[in-house]
Every structure is written in structure tokens, then in C-alpha cells.
mmCIF file of C-alpha atoms and ligand atoms in Angstrom:
data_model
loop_
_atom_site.group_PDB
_atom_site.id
_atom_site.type_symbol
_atom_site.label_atom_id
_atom_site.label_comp_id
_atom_site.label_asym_id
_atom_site.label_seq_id
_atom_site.Cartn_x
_atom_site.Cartn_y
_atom_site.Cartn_z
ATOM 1 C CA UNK A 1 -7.691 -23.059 -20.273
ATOM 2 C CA UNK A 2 -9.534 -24.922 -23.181
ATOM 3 C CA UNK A 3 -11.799 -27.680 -22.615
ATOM 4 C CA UNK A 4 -9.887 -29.988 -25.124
ATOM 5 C CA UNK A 5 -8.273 -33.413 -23.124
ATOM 6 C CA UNK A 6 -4.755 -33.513 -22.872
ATOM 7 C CA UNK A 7 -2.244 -35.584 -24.077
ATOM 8 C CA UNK A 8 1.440 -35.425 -23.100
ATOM 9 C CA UNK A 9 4.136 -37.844 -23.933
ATOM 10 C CA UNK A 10 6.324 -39.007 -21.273
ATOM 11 C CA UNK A 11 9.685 -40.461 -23.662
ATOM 12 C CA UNK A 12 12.105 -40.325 -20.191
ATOM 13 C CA UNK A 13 15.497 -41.303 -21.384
ATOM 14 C CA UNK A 14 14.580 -42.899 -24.853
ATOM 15 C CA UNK A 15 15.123 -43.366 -28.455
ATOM 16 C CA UNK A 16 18.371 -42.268 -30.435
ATOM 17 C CA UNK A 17 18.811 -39.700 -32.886
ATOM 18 C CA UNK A 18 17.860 -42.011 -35.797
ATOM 19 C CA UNK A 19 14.838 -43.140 -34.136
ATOM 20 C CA UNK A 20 14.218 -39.594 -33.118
ATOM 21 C CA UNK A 21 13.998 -38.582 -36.652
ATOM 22 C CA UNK A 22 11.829 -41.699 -37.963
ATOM 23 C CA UNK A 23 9.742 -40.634 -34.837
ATOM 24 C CA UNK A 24 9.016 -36.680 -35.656
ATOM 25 C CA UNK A 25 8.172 -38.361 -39.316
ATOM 26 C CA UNK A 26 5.767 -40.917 -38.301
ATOM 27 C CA UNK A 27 4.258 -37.951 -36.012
ATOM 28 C CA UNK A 28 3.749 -35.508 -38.768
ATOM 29 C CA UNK A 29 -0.098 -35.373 -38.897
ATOM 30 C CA UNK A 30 -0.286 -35.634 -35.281
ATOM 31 C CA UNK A 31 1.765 -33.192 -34.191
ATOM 32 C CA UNK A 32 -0.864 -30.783 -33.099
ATOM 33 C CA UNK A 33 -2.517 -33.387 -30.939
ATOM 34 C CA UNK A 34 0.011 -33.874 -28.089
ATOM 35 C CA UNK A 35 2.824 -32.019 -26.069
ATOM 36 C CA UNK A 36 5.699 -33.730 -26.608
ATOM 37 C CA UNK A 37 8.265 -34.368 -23.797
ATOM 38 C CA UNK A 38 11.493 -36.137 -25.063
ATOM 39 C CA UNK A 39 15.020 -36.418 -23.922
ATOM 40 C CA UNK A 40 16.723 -32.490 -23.584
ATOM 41 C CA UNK A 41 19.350 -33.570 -26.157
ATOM 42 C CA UNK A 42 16.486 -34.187 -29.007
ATOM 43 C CA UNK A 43 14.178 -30.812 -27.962
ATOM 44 C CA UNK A 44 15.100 -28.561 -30.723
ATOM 45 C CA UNK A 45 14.297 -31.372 -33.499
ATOM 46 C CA UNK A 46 11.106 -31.765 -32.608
ATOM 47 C CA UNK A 47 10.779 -27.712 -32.147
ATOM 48 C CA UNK A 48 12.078 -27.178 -35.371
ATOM 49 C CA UNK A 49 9.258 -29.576 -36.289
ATOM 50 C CA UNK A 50 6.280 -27.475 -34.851
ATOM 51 C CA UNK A 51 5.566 -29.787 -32.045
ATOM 52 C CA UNK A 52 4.308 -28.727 -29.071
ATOM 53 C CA UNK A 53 6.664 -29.552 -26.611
ATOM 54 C CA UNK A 54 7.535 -29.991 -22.387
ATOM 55 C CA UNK A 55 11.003 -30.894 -20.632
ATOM 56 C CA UNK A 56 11.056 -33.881 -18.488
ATOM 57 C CA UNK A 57 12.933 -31.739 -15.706
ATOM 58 C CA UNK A 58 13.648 -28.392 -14.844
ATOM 59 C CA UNK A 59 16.358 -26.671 -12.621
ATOM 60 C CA UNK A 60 15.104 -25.286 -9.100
ATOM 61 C CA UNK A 61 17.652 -22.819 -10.122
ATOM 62 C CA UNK A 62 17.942 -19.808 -11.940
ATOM 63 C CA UNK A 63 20.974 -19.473 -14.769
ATOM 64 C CA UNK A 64 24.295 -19.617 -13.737
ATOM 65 C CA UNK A 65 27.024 -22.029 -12.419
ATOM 66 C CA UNK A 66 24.911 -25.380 -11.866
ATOM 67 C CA UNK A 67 26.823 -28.028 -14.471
ATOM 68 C CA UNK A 68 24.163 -30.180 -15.752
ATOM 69 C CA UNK A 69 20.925 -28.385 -15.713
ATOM 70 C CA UNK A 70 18.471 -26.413 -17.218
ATOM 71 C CA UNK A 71 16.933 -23.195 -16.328
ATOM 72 C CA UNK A 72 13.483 -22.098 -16.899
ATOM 73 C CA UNK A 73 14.070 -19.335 -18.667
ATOM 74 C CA UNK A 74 16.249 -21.128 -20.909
ATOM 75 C CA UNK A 75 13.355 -23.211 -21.560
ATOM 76 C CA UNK A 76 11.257 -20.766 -22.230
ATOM 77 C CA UNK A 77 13.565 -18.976 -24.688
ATOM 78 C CA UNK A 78 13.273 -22.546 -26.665
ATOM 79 C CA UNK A 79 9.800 -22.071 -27.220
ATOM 80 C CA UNK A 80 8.911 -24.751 -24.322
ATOM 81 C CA UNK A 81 6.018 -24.316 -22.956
ATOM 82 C CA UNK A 82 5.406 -27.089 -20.326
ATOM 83 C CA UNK A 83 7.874 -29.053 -17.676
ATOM 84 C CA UNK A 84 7.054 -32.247 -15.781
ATOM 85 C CA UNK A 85 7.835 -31.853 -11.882
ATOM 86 C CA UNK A 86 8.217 -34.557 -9.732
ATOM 87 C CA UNK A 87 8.178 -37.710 -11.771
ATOM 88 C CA UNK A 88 7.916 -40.627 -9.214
ATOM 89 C CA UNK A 89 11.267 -41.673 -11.394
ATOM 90 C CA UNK A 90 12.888 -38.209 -10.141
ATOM 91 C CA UNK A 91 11.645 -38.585 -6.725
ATOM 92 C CA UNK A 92 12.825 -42.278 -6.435
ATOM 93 C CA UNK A 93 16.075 -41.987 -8.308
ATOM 94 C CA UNK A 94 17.659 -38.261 -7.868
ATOM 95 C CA UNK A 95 16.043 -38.215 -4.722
ATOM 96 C CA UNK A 96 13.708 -35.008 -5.138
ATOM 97 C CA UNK A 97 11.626 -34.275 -2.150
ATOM 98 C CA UNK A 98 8.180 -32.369 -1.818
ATOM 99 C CA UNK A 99 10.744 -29.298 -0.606
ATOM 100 C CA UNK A 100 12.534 -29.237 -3.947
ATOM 101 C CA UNK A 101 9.654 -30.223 -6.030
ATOM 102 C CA UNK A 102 7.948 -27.351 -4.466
ATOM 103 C CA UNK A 103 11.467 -24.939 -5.292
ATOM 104 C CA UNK A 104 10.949 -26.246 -9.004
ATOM 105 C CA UNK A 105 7.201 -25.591 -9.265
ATOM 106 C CA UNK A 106 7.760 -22.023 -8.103
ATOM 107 C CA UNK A 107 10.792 -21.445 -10.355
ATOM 108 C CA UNK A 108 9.085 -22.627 -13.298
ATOM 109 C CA UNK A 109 5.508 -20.931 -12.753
ATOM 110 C CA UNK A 110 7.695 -17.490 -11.944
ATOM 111 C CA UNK A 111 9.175 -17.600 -15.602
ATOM 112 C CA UNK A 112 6.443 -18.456 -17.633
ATOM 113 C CA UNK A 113 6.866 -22.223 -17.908
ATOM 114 C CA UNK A 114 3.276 -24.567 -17.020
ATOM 115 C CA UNK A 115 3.911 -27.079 -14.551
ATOM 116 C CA UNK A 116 2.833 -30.891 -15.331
ATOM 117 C CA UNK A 117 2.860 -31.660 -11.380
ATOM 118 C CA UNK A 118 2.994 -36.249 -11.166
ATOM 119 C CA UNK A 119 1.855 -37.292 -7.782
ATOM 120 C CA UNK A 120 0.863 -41.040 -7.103
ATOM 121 C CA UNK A 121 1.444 -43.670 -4.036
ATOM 122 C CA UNK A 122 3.241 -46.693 -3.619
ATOM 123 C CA UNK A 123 2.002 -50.234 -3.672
ATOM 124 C CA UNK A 124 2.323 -50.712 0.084
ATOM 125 C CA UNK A 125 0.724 -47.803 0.245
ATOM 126 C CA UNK A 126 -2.235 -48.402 -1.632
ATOM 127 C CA UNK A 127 -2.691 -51.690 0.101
ATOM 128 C CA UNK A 128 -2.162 -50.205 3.293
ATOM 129 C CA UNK A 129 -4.774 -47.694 2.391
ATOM 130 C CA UNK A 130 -2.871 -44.617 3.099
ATOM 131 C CA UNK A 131 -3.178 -43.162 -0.916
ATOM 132 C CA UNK A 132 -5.745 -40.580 0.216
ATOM 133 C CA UNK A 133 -3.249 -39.521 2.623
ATOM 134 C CA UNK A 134 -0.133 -39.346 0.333
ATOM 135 C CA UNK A 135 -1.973 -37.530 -2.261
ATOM 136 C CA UNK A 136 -2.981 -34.685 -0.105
ATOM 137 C CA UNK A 137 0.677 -34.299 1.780
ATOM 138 C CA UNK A 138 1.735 -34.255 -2.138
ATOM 139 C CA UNK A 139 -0.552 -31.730 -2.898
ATOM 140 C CA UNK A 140 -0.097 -29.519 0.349
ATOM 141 C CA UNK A 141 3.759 -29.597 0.300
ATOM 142 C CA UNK A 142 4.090 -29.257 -3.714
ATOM 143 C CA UNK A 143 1.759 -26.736 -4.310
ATOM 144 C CA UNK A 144 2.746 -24.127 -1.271
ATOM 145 C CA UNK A 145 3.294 -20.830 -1.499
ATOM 146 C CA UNK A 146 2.527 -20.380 -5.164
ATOM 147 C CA UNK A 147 1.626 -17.093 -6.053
ATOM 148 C CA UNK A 148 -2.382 -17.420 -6.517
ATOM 149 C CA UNK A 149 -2.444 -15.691 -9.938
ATOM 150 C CA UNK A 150 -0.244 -18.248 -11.169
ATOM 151 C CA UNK A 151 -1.875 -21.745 -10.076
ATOM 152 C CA UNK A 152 -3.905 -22.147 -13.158
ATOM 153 C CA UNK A 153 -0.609 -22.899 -14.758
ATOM 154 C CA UNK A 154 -0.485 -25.968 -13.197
ATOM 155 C CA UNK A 155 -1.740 -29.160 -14.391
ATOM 156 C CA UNK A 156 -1.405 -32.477 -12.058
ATOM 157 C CA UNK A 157 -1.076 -35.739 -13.143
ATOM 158 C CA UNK A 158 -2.202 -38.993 -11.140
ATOM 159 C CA UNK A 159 0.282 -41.828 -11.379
ATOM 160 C CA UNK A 160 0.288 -44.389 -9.160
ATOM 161 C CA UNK A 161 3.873 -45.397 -9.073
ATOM 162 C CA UNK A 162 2.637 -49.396 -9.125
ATOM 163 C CA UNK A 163 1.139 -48.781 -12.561
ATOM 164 C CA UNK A 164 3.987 -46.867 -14.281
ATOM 165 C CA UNK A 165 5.180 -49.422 -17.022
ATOM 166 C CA UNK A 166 4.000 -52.732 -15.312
ATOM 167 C CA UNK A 167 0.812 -52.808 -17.636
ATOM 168 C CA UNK A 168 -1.204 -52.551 -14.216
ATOM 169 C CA UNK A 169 -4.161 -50.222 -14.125
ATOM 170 C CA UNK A 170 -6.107 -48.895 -11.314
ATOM 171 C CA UNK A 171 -9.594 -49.666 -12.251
ATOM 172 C CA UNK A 172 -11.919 -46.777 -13.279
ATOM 173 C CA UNK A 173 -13.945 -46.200 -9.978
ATOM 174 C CA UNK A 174 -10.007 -46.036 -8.169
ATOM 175 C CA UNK A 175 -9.164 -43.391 -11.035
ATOM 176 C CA UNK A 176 -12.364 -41.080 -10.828
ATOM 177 C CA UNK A 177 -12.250 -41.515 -6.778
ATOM 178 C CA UNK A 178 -8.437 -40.398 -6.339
ATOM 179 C CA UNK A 179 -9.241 -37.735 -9.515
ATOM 180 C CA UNK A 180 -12.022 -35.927 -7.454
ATOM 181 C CA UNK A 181 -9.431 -35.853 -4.371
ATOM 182 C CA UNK A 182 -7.623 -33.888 -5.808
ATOM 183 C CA UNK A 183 -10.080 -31.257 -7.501
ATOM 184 C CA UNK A 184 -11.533 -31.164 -3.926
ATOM 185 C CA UNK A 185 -8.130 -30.572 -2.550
ATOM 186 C CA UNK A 186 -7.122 -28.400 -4.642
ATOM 187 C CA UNK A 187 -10.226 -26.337 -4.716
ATOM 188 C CA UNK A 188 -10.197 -26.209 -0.533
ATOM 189 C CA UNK A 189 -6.627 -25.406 -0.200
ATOM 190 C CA UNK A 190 -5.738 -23.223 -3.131
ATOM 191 C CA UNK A 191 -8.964 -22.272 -4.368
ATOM 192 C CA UNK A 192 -8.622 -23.287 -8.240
ATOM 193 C CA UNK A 193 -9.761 -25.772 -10.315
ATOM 194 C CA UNK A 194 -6.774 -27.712 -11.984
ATOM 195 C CA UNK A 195 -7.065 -30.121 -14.796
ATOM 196 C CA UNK A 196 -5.590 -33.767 -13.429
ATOM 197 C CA UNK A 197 -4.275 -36.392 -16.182
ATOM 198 C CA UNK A 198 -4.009 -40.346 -15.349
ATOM 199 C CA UNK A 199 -0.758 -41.510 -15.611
ATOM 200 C CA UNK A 200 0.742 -45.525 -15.530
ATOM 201 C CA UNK A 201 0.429 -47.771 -18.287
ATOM 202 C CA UNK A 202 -2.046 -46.148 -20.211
ATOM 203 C CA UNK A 203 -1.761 -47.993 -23.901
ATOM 204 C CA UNK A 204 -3.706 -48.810 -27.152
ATOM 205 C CA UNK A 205 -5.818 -50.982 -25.469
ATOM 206 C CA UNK A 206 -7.026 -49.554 -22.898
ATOM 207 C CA UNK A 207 -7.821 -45.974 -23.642
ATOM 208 C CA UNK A 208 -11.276 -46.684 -24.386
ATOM 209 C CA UNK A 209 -12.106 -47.599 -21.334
ATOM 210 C CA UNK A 210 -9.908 -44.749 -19.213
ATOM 211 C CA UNK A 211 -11.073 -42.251 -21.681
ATOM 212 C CA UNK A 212 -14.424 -42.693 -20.116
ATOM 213 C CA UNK A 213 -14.024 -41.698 -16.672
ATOM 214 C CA UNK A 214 -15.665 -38.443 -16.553
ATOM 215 C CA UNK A 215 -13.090 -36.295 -14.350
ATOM 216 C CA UNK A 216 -9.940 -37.029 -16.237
ATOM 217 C CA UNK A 217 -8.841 -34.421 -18.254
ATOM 218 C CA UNK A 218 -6.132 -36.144 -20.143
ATOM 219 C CA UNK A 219 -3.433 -38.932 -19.983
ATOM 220 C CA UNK A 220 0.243 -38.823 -19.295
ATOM 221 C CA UNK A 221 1.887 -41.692 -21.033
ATOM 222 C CA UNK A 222 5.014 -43.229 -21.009
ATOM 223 C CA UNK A 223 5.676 -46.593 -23.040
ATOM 224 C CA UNK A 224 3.082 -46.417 -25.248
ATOM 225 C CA UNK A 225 3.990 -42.532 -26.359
ATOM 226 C CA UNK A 226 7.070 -44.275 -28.016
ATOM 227 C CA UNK A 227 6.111 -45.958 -30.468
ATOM 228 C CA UNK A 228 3.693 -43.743 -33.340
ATOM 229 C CA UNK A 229 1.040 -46.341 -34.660
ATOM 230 C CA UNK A 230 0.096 -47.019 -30.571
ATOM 231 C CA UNK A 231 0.414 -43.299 -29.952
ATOM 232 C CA UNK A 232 -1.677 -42.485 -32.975
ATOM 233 C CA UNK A 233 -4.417 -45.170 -32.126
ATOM 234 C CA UNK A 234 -4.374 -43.768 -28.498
ATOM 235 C CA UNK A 235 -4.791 -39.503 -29.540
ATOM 236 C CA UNK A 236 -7.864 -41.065 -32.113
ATOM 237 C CA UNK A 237 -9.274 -42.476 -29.730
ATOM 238 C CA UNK A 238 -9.420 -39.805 -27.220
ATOM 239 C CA UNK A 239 -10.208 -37.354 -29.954
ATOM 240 C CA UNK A 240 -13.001 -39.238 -31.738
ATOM 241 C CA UNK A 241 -14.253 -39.572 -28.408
ATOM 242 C CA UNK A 242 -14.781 -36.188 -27.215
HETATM 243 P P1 LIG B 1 3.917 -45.559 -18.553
HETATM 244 O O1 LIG B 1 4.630 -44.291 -17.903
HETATM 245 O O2 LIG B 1 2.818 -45.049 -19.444
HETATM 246 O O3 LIG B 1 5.017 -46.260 -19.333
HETATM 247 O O4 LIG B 1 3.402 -46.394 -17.437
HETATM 248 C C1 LIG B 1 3.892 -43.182 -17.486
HETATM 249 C C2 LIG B 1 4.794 -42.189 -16.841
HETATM 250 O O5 LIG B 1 5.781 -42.597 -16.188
HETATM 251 O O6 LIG B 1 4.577 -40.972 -16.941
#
């Protein structure tokens, strides 16, 4: 894998079509810069567009009679080549466990697709200081029985649930601490080296100072990914930077 940082886009269930087209406009110079994830409905605009592009979710399944998904190798045959897996939104709200998340990482890796793998803890747990804890059971259960050749197709993102879209940050010795967890993790269990994005209010205004802390190997961004001129200022930063 290249050494560049990465930047994905996070749009969940945004924007309409109007503002989807204003969007891929405003984007134009840029589009090299980041993968894109936006709503399914909206994917083959912005492929058509030559941005590089990632599904928010992916099917454990494989094609066939389940109403309401999407298959790998569907996404694949898009010209997708990344999917987020297990969103603390997904987990929370559709109620996806490490089992399934684990079923969708496998799926994915097994037809070609890279995996953006979110992990993160809870406020209660931070404060209870069990995060160390969560974010290895994460890793452990997620990343299990993954055919070896295959693991450097996954990327994991850090996102402490209490800092997606409440404009609360962990500071930077919290990031690079957790961060190195999980290389170290990683490295002991499943003997690769992944590259692990920060996640959770990451914006304009404070990418300087997160784009400093050595270990991170991108951002993951939600709210700010939305809207071009913060996106922009946030990709020049991080590219002027490295
Ligand atoms: P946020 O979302 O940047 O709006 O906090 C990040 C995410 O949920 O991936």
C-alpha cells in the first residue's frame, strides 16, 4: 500500500440529488484526493465522475434473494473499491454485532472489495477506562479467521463513538495512544501492519492539529466531508502537510 494519508468521506444518509450534483461539481479538482462514500442511490454519479469511491455498507451475503442489500460482487462490478464495516451507527441502529461484522469483513475481502473496519468505545466506557479493552475484543472478534493473504486489505478506522458529530475530540496523546493499540494488536494477533484513520468530528479547524499525530494514517470524516469548501480546506491541509 502507498505511503500517501488517507482520506475517506463518510456522507451516511445525506444530500439529495440536486445537492449531489452541485457536490461532484464543487469536487471536481479534488476528486483524486479522497474516496468518496455517499448514499448507494447517488454511487454511479459520482463513478461516472471519476471519483474514487466506497459503500457505506455491504451485504454479509452473497447475490440472491436478500430484498434490500448489496452484494460485494455487485460492488465490485461498479468499480467500488472500498466498503465501510461496522459503523458505530450500524452497530447501534441495525444492530450489527462483532459476529456479523466479522461475516461482512470476510465476504467483502473474499471478492475483492477493501474493508474500512470503524471500531471506537462508548463514553461510559472511556470514563470507566475499559477503551483498551473494547478495542482489542473489536479487533479479535472482527478480524477472525481472515484468510492471511488478504488482511492487508483492511484498513481500520478509530472512532470513538462520543466524538462522532458532537464536535468533541479526543486529544492527540488519547489518539496516538489508542492508534499504537491497535498496530500492536494487530501486529501480535494477525501479524500485519494495517493503516488506522481517526474518525469523530474531524473538521476545518482542527486538522492541523490531528494531522500531526505521527501514527495516523488518515481521517474518516463525516460532517465536515459534506460540505466542499470545509472538505477542500481539510484534503489541503493534510496534503500540504505531508
Ligand atoms: P463526524 O463522523 O466526522 O461527523 O463526526 C465521522 C463518522 O461517523 O465516520
Amino acid at each position: 500500500m502507498e505511503n500517501k494519508k488517507l482520506i475517506v468521506g463518510n456522507m451516511k444518509m445525506n444530500l439529495t440529488l440536486k445537492e449531489v450534483k452541485s457536490y461532484i461539481k464543487e469536487m471536481e479538482d479534488y476528486k483524486d484526493c479522497a474516496i468518496v462514500c455517499p448514499s448507494s442511490l447517488y454511487l454511479s454519479y459520482f463513478i461516472e465522475n471519476g471519483f474514487t469511491i466506497g459503500i457505506q455498507n455491504i451485504s454479509e451475503y452473497n447475490i440472491g434473494a436478500y430484498t434490500g442489500d448489496i452484494a460485494p460482487v455487485q460492488a465490485v462490478s461498479m468499480g467500488i473499491d472500498y466498503t465501510i464495516i461496522g459503523h458505530s451507527e450500524r452497530r447501534e441502529y441495525y444492530g450489527e454485532d462483532d459476529a456479523m461484522i466479522n461475516r461482512k469483513i470476510i465476504n467483502a475481502l473474499n471478492n475483492k472489495l477493501k474493508v474500512i473496519l470503524c471500531i471506537g468505545e462508548t463514553l461510559e466506557e472511556k470514563e470507566n477506562n475499559m477503551t483498551e479493552d473494547k478495542i482489542k475484543k473489536q479487533l479479535l472478534n472482527d478480524l477472525q479467521n481472515i484468510d492471511s493473504k488478504l488482511y492487508e486489505n483492511v484498513i481500520i478506522a478509530y472512532e470513538p463513538i462520543w466524538a462522532i458529530g458532537t464536535g468533541k475530540v479526543p486529544n492527540s496523546e488519547d489518539i496516538y495512544t489508542i492508534t499504537k493499540l491497535i498496530k500492536e494488536t494487530i501486529k501480535e494477533k494477525f501479524s500485519y501492519e494495517p493503516k488506522v484513520l481517526y474518525g469523530g468530528s474531524t473538521n476545518d479547524n482542527n486538522i492541523e492539529e490531528l494531522n500531526k499525530i505521527t501514527n495516523v494514517d488518515g481521517f474518516l470524516i463525516g460532517g465536515a466531508c459534506l460540505v466542499p469548501a470545509k472538505f477542500i480546506k481539510i484534503i489541503e491541509t493534510i496534503k500540504n502537510n505531508k
